[in-house]
Structures are given as structure tokens and as C-alpha cells.
């Protein structure tokens, strides 16, 4: 499996995991006259968000991302396309229905990327390359999420993104309803999460929650320093009508090269039972490129994997300029940005997250070389 595809599997979820946190204090609503909505406590709003469900929706999503990632002009192909998801401004037309139907059409630079699935077949199309991949899905699946579309769905679905921030509820976050606003022409409450720890680069996360359907319409992530959002993802237009089945169908244009793949059904075979550790013994951590490990919880989460960073002249130049750090964990390089920090050790471990460099080094002491 290539480095780019491995990155797709862990970097996008890791970015969300690093800022997931829960509720420690429920604050009252701060008065805001626009729009005028009934008062609601953070606890009540959270309960409605966590139980909200719609059968489908469609609309236009805009995203603006500035994580402070450095420009790496030497990156090409899938790596460059993946990094493109994490930077700049993007617009996408989206449609979702049930757990296994989704369509994301990303419109960028006079080109279009389409990722769609109807539950039986998934398509990935890039108009700039004139290439399409058709993936036949197994008839019976334990998990409906599709690897071909999951990262992009997370990147352009405000509801899915919001769930990441609410998935690990603990006392590490102050939560309040900070007012109301209009999003995509709809009335919404503003649910604001503020980390209590100084180990994260995240200053706050605000979810704009639809006042009728209780579905998150927009997610805004602010850094600890600066006045501009690091991430803002939300609907500019939205409909809660269930999209028709035709919305998830795809026919490749003439002249497009089509590659067909099939996802095999999982074959149940004899499995070796896991070794039960002795009581009190720490659980061994064995990160790899395909199986990252998360150290810490909530805002302090750090993703760990083992394997050399992909060789690239621009990346090599960036590492050459990065400061060298060392400790009982070993020696390595720290790459620091406004939001994302990474520690790359000389013994082949990589630590990354929306945390401070000191937090990364602390995580390194807990991971075997």
C-alpha cells in the first residue's frame, strides 16, 4: 500500500481525534438577538444533537482550511491531492441518504472530483486526469462505510465532522451555548467548546446547530493564537429532503479511462486468540504505517505510527531546517505550524497532532523504540 493511501487512512481521522473532547461544565446561553430563539442550555442542546437523525440531505458545502501546513511544491500525485484537502478554500456539492449512500462532488480549479456510492457500487472520478475507478462492493458488510469515499465524506460533511468533536465526552472541555446565527438561511444555535488544557493548539470549536432538525450545519475551529479560523466547514445551501436514488448513480463521460475493482467479502477463518496481559501490566504499543496508535485522550491525543517519512526533496529540505530535539525517548526533528505539529524521530517513529511540541515529546517517552 502506498504512502499516500496510508495517509488517507489515518491523517484525516487523526486530525479530528486530536480535537475531540467532551463536556465538563454546562454553561447557560449567552444572549444574542440574531436570530431570536428560545433559550436552551448546553446540556439540552447536546442531548438533541446526539439523538438527531435525518433520513437524508443535500446541499452545497464550503470549506476554508488554514492549519499552517507548509507549502511542499515537490509533492505530486495522490499525496498532493490529499494535502489539497487540508489547505485552502473548497466547494463541494453533497448528498447523503441512510448509512450507505453518499455523493461528494468537489469543484476546484476548473476541474471536478466525484466520489459516490449507492451501497452496491462506488465510483471515484477525476476530470483533470480523465480517469475513473469503479468499485464493486460486497453484498454483506458489517460496516457500511466505504474506504474509497470515507475521507472525503468526513472532509465535506459538517454532521460527520461535528460528531468527531463530540465522540469522547470527558471533563476536559468547557461547553456553552454562545448565541445564535443564520447558516444557509436557517436559524441555528452556536455550541462552543473551549479546551481547558494548554497542551493543544486548538483555542475553541463552535458548532452551528440547526434549531429545527438539530443537525450541525457548520463547524468552526479557532487556533489558540490568531483571530482567523483554522477550519471552517459548513453548508451555504441545504435541503433536508431525501435525495433520489439517481443522485448516487454515476456514468463516466466518454473517453474516460475506467479501472474496475472489487472489494472481497470478509472470509472468516481461524483466528489466534489475543494474549491476555497480566493484571497491572501496561498494554503494549506497536504502531505501524497501516495501524497507527493514539496516545492520550481528547484534546491531548497524539497519533503515532512507525515508518520512514516518504522521500521527497521538498520534505527533506523542510526537515533539514527543522530544529533537532532530544530526550530520554531519543532524537528527532520537530515540524511546527499554527495548528499541526509533528515529531519525526531518527529511529523511525512519527508523532503528530493538534498539540504542542512538548506534548509530542511526552508521548514519545510512552512509545517503545
CSV table of C-alpha atoms in Angstrom, one decimal:
chain,number,residue,atom,x,y,z
A,1,UNK,CA,0.0,0.0,0.0
A,2,UNK,CA,1.4,3.4,-1.0
A,3,UNK,CA,2.3,6.2,1.4
A,4,UNK,CA,-0.5,8.4,0.1
A,5,UNK,CA,-3.2,5.8,0.7
A,6,UNK,CA,-1.8,5.0,4.1
A,7,UNK,CA,-2.0,8.7,4.9
A,8,UNK,CA,-5.7,8.8,3.9
A,9,UNK,CA,-6.5,6.1,6.4
A,10,UNK,CA,-5.1,7.9,9.4
A,11,UNK,CA,-4.4,11.6,8.9
A,12,UNK,CA,-7.9,12.9,8.4
A,13,UNK,CA,-9.4,10.9,11.3
A,14,UNK,CA,-6.4,11.8,13.4
A,15,UNK,CA,-6.9,15.5,12.9
A,16,UNK,CA,-10.4,15.1,14.2
A,17,UNK,CA,-9.4,12.8,17.1
A,18,UNK,CA,-6.8,15.3,18.2
A,19,UNK,CA,-9.5,17.9,18.9
A,20,UNK,CA,-12.3,15.6,20.2
A,21,UNK,CA,-13.3,16.4,23.7
A,22,UNK,CA,-16.3,16.3,26.0
A,23,UNK,CA,-18.3,18.2,28.4
A,24,UNK,CA,-17.1,19.2,31.8
A,25,UNK,CA,-19.3,22.2,32.5
A,26,UNK,CA,-22.6,23.2,31.0
A,27,UNK,CA,-22.9,26.9,30.7
A,28,UNK,CA,-26.1,28.9,30.1
A,29,UNK,CA,-26.9,30.6,26.8
A,30,UNK,CA,-25.3,33.9,26.1
A,31,UNK,CA,-27.9,36.5,25.0
A,32,UNK,CA,-27.8,37.1,21.2
A,33,UNK,CA,-30.6,38.8,19.4
A,34,UNK,CA,-29.9,37.4,15.9
A,35,UNK,CA,-31.9,35.3,15.4
A,36,UNK,CA,-34.3,35.3,18.3
A,37,UNK,CA,-34.6,31.7,19.5
A,38,UNK,CA,-35.9,30.2,22.8
A,39,UNK,CA,-33.2,29.8,25.4
A,40,UNK,CA,-31.6,26.4,25.7
A,41,UNK,CA,-28.8,25.1,27.9
A,42,UNK,CA,-25.7,23.4,26.6
A,43,UNK,CA,-26.8,20.1,28.1
A,44,UNK,CA,-30.2,20.3,26.4
A,45,UNK,CA,-28.6,21.2,23.1
A,46,UNK,CA,-26.0,18.4,23.3
A,47,UNK,CA,-28.7,15.9,24.0
A,48,UNK,CA,-30.7,17.0,21.0
A,49,UNK,CA,-27.6,17.0,18.7
A,50,UNK,CA,-26.6,13.5,19.8
A,51,UNK,CA,-30.0,12.0,19.2
A,52,UNK,CA,-30.8,13.9,16.0
A,53,UNK,CA,-31.4,11.9,12.8
A,54,UNK,CA,-32.5,12.8,9.3
A,55,UNK,CA,-33.1,10.3,6.5
A,56,UNK,CA,-31.1,12.3,4.0
A,57,UNK,CA,-30.0,15.7,3.0
A,58,UNK,CA,-28.2,17.5,0.1
A,59,UNK,CA,-26.7,20.9,-0.5
A,60,UNK,CA,-23.5,22.9,-1.1
A,61,UNK,CA,-20.7,22.8,1.4
A,62,UNK,CA,-17.8,25.3,1.5
A,63,UNK,CA,-14.6,24.8,3.5
A,64,UNK,CA,-11.8,27.1,4.4
A,65,UNK,CA,-8.7,25.5,5.9
A,66,UNK,CA,-5.5,27.0,7.2
A,67,UNK,CA,-3.8,24.5,9.5
A,68,UNK,CA,-0.4,26.2,8.9
A,69,UNK,CA,0.8,23.4,6.7
A,70,UNK,CA,3.9,24.5,4.8
A,71,UNK,CA,3.9,24.5,1.0
A,72,UNK,CA,5.7,21.5,-0.4
A,73,UNK,CA,5.8,22.1,-4.2
A,74,UNK,CA,7.6,18.8,-4.8
A,75,UNK,CA,4.7,16.8,-3.7
A,76,UNK,CA,2.8,15.2,-6.6
A,77,UNK,CA,0.0,12.8,-7.4
A,78,UNK,CA,-2.2,11.4,-4.7
A,79,UNK,CA,-0.1,13.0,-1.9
A,80,UNK,CA,-0.6,16.5,-3.4
A,81,UNK,CA,-4.3,15.8,-3.8
A,82,UNK,CA,-4.6,14.6,-0.2
A,83,UNK,CA,-2.8,17.7,1.1
A,84,UNK,CA,-5.0,19.8,-1.0
A,85,UNK,CA,-8.0,18.6,1.1
A,86,UNK,CA,-6.3,20.1,4.2
A,87,UNK,CA,-5.5,23.5,2.8
A,88,UNK,CA,-7.2,26.4,1.1
A,89,UNK,CA,-10.8,27.0,0.1
A,90,UNK,CA,-13.0,24.4,-1.5
A,91,UNK,CA,-16.6,24.0,-2.6
A,92,UNK,CA,-18.5,20.7,-2.9
A,93,UNK,CA,-22.0,19.5,-3.8
A,94,UNK,CA,-23.0,16.8,-1.4
A,95,UNK,CA,-25.9,14.3,-0.9
A,96,UNK,CA,-26.4,11.8,1.8
A,97,UNK,CA,-29.1,9.2,2.4
A,98,UNK,CA,-29.0,6.5,5.0
A,99,UNK,CA,-25.8,4.8,6.2
A,100,UNK,CA,-24.5,3.7,2.8
A,101,UNK,CA,-25.4,6.3,0.2
A,102,UNK,CA,-23.2,9.3,-0.3
A,103,UNK,CA,-22.0,11.6,-3.1
A,104,UNK,CA,-19.4,14.3,-2.9
A,105,UNK,CA,-18.5,16.4,-5.9
A,106,UNK,CA,-15.6,18.7,-5.3
A,107,UNK,CA,-15.3,21.7,-7.6
A,108,UNK,CA,-11.7,23.0,-7.8
A,109,UNK,CA,-9.6,24.9,-10.4
A,110,UNK,CA,-11.9,24.3,-13.3
A,111,UNK,CA,-12.0,20.5,-12.5
A,112,UNK,CA,-14.2,18.1,-10.6
A,113,UNK,CA,-13.6,15.2,-8.4
A,114,UNK,CA,-16.6,12.9,-7.8
A,115,UNK,CA,-16.9,10.3,-5.1
A,116,UNK,CA,-20.2,8.5,-4.9
A,117,UNK,CA,-21.7,5.2,-3.7
A,118,UNK,CA,-25.2,3.8,-3.8
A,119,UNK,CA,-24.4,1.0,-1.4
A,120,UNK,CA,-23.6,-1.5,-4.1
A,121,UNK,CA,-21.1,0.3,-6.3
A,122,UNK,CA,-18.6,3.1,-5.5
A,123,UNK,CA,-17.2,5.5,-8.1
A,124,UNK,CA,-14.1,7.7,-7.9
A,125,UNK,CA,-13.7,10.2,-10.8
A,126,UNK,CA,-11.1,12.9,-11.5
A,127,UNK,CA,-12.0,15.1,-14.5
A,128,UNK,CA,-8.4,16.6,-14.7
A,129,UNK,CA,-6.9,13.1,-15.1
A,130,UNK,CA,-9.8,11.8,-17.2
A,131,UNK,CA,-9.8,8.7,-15.0
A,132,UNK,CA,-12.5,6.8,-13.1
A,133,UNK,CA,-12.4,3.8,-10.7
A,134,UNK,CA,-15.5,1.6,-10.3
A,135,UNK,CA,-15.5,-0.4,-7.1
A,136,UNK,CA,-18.0,-3.3,-6.7
A,137,UNK,CA,-18.9,-3.7,-3.0
A,138,UNK,CA,-19.6,-7.0,-1.3
A,139,UNK,CA,-23.3,-7.8,-0.7
A,140,UNK,CA,-23.0,-8.2,3.0
A,141,UNK,CA,-20.8,-5.8,5.0
A,142,UNK,CA,-20.5,-5.4,8.8
A,143,UNK,CA,-19.7,-1.7,8.3
A,144,UNK,CA,-21.3,0.4,5.6
A,145,UNK,CA,-18.5,3.0,5.4
A,146,UNK,CA,-16.5,2.8,2.2
A,147,UNK,CA,-12.7,3.2,2.1
A,148,UNK,CA,-12.9,4.9,-1.3
A,149,UNK,CA,-15.1,7.7,-0.1
A,150,UNK,CA,-14.8,7.9,3.7
A,151,UNK,CA,-12.0,10.5,4.0
A,152,UNK,CA,-13.8,12.9,1.6
A,153,UNK,CA,-17.1,12.4,3.3
A,154,UNK,CA,-15.5,13.4,6.5
A,155,UNK,CA,-13.9,16.4,4.9
A,156,UNK,CA,-17.2,17.7,3.4
A,157,UNK,CA,-19.9,16.5,5.9
A,158,UNK,CA,-20.4,19.0,8.7
A,159,UNK,CA,-22.5,16.5,10.7
A,160,UNK,CA,-19.8,13.8,10.5
A,161,UNK,CA,-17.1,16.3,11.4
A,162,UNK,CA,-19.1,17.6,14.4
A,163,UNK,CA,-19.6,14.0,15.7
A,164,UNK,CA,-15.8,13.7,15.9
A,165,UNK,CA,-15.7,16.6,18.3
A,166,UNK,CA,-18.5,15.1,20.5
A,167,UNK,CA,-17.4,11.5,20.4
A,168,UNK,CA,-15.2,11.5,23.6
A,169,UNK,CA,-17.1,13.3,26.3
A,170,UNK,CA,-15.0,14.0,29.4
A,171,UNK,CA,-14.3,16.9,31.8
A,172,UNK,CA,-11.6,18.4,29.5
A,173,UNK,CA,-13.8,20.9,27.9
A,174,UNK,CA,-16.0,23.9,28.8
A,175,UNK,CA,-19.2,23.9,26.8
A,176,UNK,CA,-21.6,26.7,26.4
A,177,UNK,CA,-24.3,28.0,24.1
A,178,UNK,CA,-22.7,31.2,22.9
A,179,UNK,CA,-25.5,32.7,20.9
A,180,UNK,CA,-27.4,32.2,17.6
A,181,UNK,CA,-26.8,32.8,13.9
A,182,UNK,CA,-28.0,32.2,10.4
A,183,UNK,CA,-26.4,29.4,8.4
A,184,UNK,CA,-27.5,28.6,4.9
A,185,UNK,CA,-30.7,30.7,5.6
A,186,UNK,CA,-31.6,28.6,8.6
A,187,UNK,CA,-31.8,29.5,12.3
A,188,UNK,CA,-29.0,27.9,14.4
A,189,UNK,CA,-27.7,27.8,17.9
A,190,UNK,CA,-23.9,28.2,18.5
A,191,UNK,CA,-22.5,25.5,20.7
A,192,UNK,CA,-19.0,26.4,21.7
A,193,UNK,CA,-16.3,24.1,23.1
A,194,UNK,CA,-13.2,25.5,24.8
A,195,UNK,CA,-10.3,23.3,25.9
A,196,UNK,CA,-9.2,23.6,29.5
A,197,UNK,CA,-5.8,22.3,28.7
A,198,UNK,CA,-2.8,24.3,27.3
A,199,UNK,CA,-1.4,21.3,25.6
A,200,UNK,CA,-3.5,21.7,22.5
A,201,UNK,CA,-3.1,24.2,19.6
A,202,UNK,CA,-6.9,24.5,19.5
A,203,UNK,CA,-8.5,27.6,21.0
A,204,UNK,CA,-12.1,26.7,20.5
A,205,UNK,CA,-14.6,24.8,18.4
A,206,UNK,CA,-18.0,26.2,17.5
A,207,UNK,CA,-20.8,24.1,16.1
A,208,UNK,CA,-23.8,25.9,14.5
A,209,UNK,CA,-26.7,23.6,15.2
A,210,UNK,CA,-30.0,23.8,13.2
A,211,UNK,CA,-32.7,25.0,15.5
A,212,UNK,CA,-35.3,22.7,13.9
A,213,UNK,CA,-33.6,19.4,13.0
A,214,UNK,CA,-30.7,19.7,15.5
A,215,UNK,CA,-28.2,18.8,12.8
A,216,UNK,CA,-24.8,20.6,12.8
A,217,UNK,CA,-24.7,23.0,9.8
A,218,UNK,CA,-21.2,24.4,10.3
A,219,UNK,CA,-18.0,23.7,12.3
A,220,UNK,CA,-15.5,26.4,13.1
A,221,UNK,CA,-12.1,25.7,14.7
A,222,UNK,CA,-10.1,28.6,16.1
A,223,UNK,CA,-6.4,28.3,17.0
A,224,UNK,CA,-5.1,29.3,20.4
A,225,UNK,CA,-3.3,32.2,18.8
A,226,UNK,CA,-4.7,34.4,16.0
A,227,UNK,CA,-8.1,35.7,15.1
A,228,UNK,CA,-8.8,33.8,11.9
A,229,UNK,CA,-10.4,30.3,11.8
A,230,UNK,CA,-8.1,27.3,11.2
A,231,UNK,CA,-11.0,25.4,9.8
A,232,UNK,CA,-14.5,26.4,8.8
A,233,UNK,CA,-16.7,23.8,7.2
A,234,UNK,CA,-20.4,24.4,6.6
A,235,UNK,CA,-23.4,24.5,4.3
A,236,UNK,CA,-24.0,27.5,2.1
A,237,UNK,CA,-27.3,25.9,1.0
A,238,UNK,CA,-29.0,22.8,2.4
A,239,UNK,CA,-32.2,20.7,1.9
A,240,UNK,CA,-33.4,18.0,4.3
A,241,UNK,CA,-35.4,16.3,1.6
A,242,UNK,CA,-34.2,12.7,0.9
A,243,UNK,CA,-32.2,12.7,-2.4
A,244,UNK,CA,-33.5,10.4,-5.1
A,245,UNK,CA,-31.6,7.2,-5.9
A,246,UNK,CA,-30.4,8.8,-9.2
A,247,UNK,CA,-28.3,11.3,-7.1
A,248,UNK,CA,-25.9,8.5,-6.3
A,249,UNK,CA,-25.6,7.0,-9.8
A,250,UNK,CA,-22.6,7.8,-12.0
A,251,UNK,CA,-21.9,7.3,-15.7
A,252,UNK,CA,-18.3,8.1,-16.7
A,253,UNK,CA,-18.0,10.6,-19.6
A,254,UNK,CA,-16.9,9.4,-23.0
A,255,UNK,CA,-13.1,8.9,-23.3
A,256,UNK,CA,-12.5,8.5,-19.6
A,257,UNK,CA,-10.3,5.6,-18.6
A,258,UNK,CA,-12.2,3.2,-16.3
A,259,UNK,CA,-10.5,0.9,-13.9
A,260,UNK,CA,-12.6,-1.8,-12.2
A,261,UNK,CA,-12.0,-3.2,-8.7
A,262,UNK,CA,-13.9,-5.5,-6.4
A,263,UNK,CA,-13.9,-5.4,-2.6
A,264,UNK,CA,-13.8,-9.0,-1.4
A,265,UNK,CA,-16.2,-10.2,1.2
A,266,UNK,CA,-14.5,-10.9,4.6
A,267,UNK,CA,-13.7,-14.5,4.9
A,268,UNK,CA,-14.0,-15.9,8.4
A,269,UNK,CA,-11.1,-18.1,9.2
A,270,UNK,CA,-9.3,-19.5,12.2
A,271,UNK,CA,-8.0,-16.7,14.3
A,272,UNK,CA,-5.5,-16.8,17.1
A,273,UNK,CA,-7.0,-15.6,20.4
A,274,UNK,CA,-5.4,-12.5,21.8
A,275,UNK,CA,-2.8,-12.8,24.6
A,276,UNK,CA,-4.3,-11.5,27.8
A,277,UNK,CA,-1.8,-9.2,29.6
A,278,UNK,CA,-1.1,-9.8,33.3
A,279,UNK,CA,-3.1,-7.6,35.7
A,280,UNK,CA,-1.5,-4.2,36.0
A,281,UNK,CA,0.8,-4.7,33.0
A,282,UNK,CA,0.7,-1.8,30.5
A,283,UNK,CA,-0.8,-2.5,27.1
A,284,UNK,CA,2.0,-2.8,24.5
A,285,UNK,CA,2.0,-0.1,21.9
A,286,UNK,CA,3.1,-1.3,18.4
A,287,UNK,CA,2.3,1.5,15.9
A,288,UNK,CA,2.9,0.9,12.2
A,289,UNK,CA,2.2,2.8,9.0
A,290,UNK,CA,-1.0,0.8,8.5
A,291,UNK,CA,-2.0,0.6,12.2
A,292,UNK,CA,-1.5,3.9,13.9
A,293,UNK,CA,-1.8,4.2,17.7
A,294,UNK,CA,-3.4,7.1,19.6
A,295,UNK,CA,-1.7,8.2,22.8
A,296,UNK,CA,-3.6,10.5,25.2
A,297,UNK,CA,-7.2,11.5,25.2
A,298,UNK,CA,-9.4,14.3,24.0
A,299,UNK,CA,-7.5,17.5,23.1
A,300,UNK,CA,-4.2,15.9,24.1
A,301,UNK,CA,-4.5,13.0,21.6
A,302,UNK,CA,-1.3,12.2,19.6
A,303,UNK,CA,-1.3,9.8,16.6
A,304,UNK,CA,1.8,7.6,16.5
A,305,UNK,CA,3.0,5.4,13.6
A,306,UNK,CA,6.2,3.7,12.7
A,307,UNK,CA,7.9,4.0,9.3
A,308,UNK,CA,10.1,6.4,7.4
A,309,UNK,CA,8.5,9.6,6.0
A,310,UNK,CA,8.2,9.5,2.2
A,311,UNK,CA,11.3,10.6,0.4
A,312,UNK,CA,10.7,14.0,-1.2
A,313,UNK,CA,13.2,16.8,-1.9
A,314,UNK,CA,10.9,19.5,-0.5
A,315,UNK,CA,10.1,17.5,2.6
A,316,UNK,CA,13.8,16.7,3.0
A,317,UNK,CA,14.5,20.4,2.9
A,318,UNK,CA,11.8,21.1,5.4
A,319,UNK,CA,13.3,18.5,7.8
A,320,UNK,CA,16.8,19.9,7.3
A,321,UNK,CA,15.6,23.3,8.6
A,322,UNK,CA,13.5,21.9,11.4
A,323,UNK,CA,15.0,22.1,14.9
A,324,UNK,CA,16.5,19.0,16.4
A,325,UNK,CA,15.2,17.9,19.8
A,326,UNK,CA,16.3,15.1,22.1
A,327,UNK,CA,15.3,13.4,25.4
A,328,UNK,CA,15.1,10.1,27.1
A,329,UNK,CA,13.0,8.9,24.1
A,330,UNK,CA,15.8,9.6,21.6
A,331,UNK,CA,16.5,12.2,19.0
A,332,UNK,CA,14.3,13.7,16.3
A,333,UNK,CA,13.0,16.7,14.3
A,334,UNK,CA,10.1,18.9,15.2
A,335,UNK,CA,7.9,20.4,12.4
A,336,UNK,CA,5.8,23.2,13.9
A,337,UNK,CA,2.9,25.0,12.3
A,338,UNK,CA,0.0,27.1,13.6
A,339,UNK,CA,-2.1,24.1,14.3
A,340,UNK,CA,-0.4,20.8,13.3
A,341,UNK,CA,2.9,19.7,15.0
A,342,UNK,CA,4.9,16.6,14.2
A,343,UNK,CA,7.9,14.9,15.8
A,344,UNK,CA,9.9,12.6,13.4
A,345,UNK,CA,12.4,10.6,15.3
A,346,UNK,CA,15.7,9.1,14.0
A,347,UNK,CA,14.6,5.6,14.9
A,348,UNK,CA,11.5,5.7,12.6
A,349,UNK,CA,8.7,6.9,14.8
A,350,UNK,CA,6.3,9.7,13.8
A,351,UNK,CA,4.1,11.6,16.3
A,352,UNK,CA,1.5,14.1,15.1
A,353,UNK,CA,-1.5,16.0,16.4
A,354,UNK,CA,-3.1,19.3,17.2
A,355,UNK,CA,-0.9,19.6,20.3
A,356,UNK,CA,2.2,21.4,21.4
A,357,UNK,CA,5.7,20.1,20.6
A,358,UNK,CA,6.2,19.4,24.3
A,359,UNK,CA,3.2,17.1,24.3
A,360,UNK,CA,4.6,15.2,21.3
A,361,UNK,CA,7.9,14.6,23.2
A,362,UNK,CA,6.0,13.4,26.2
A,363,UNK,CA,4.1,10.9,24.0
A,364,UNK,CA,7.4,9.7,22.6
A,365,UNK,CA,8.5,8.6,26.1
A,366,UNK,CA,5.5,6.3,26.3
A,367,UNK,CA,6.2,4.6,23.0
A,368,UNK,CA,8.8,1.8,22.6
A,369,UNK,CA,11.5,2.3,20.1
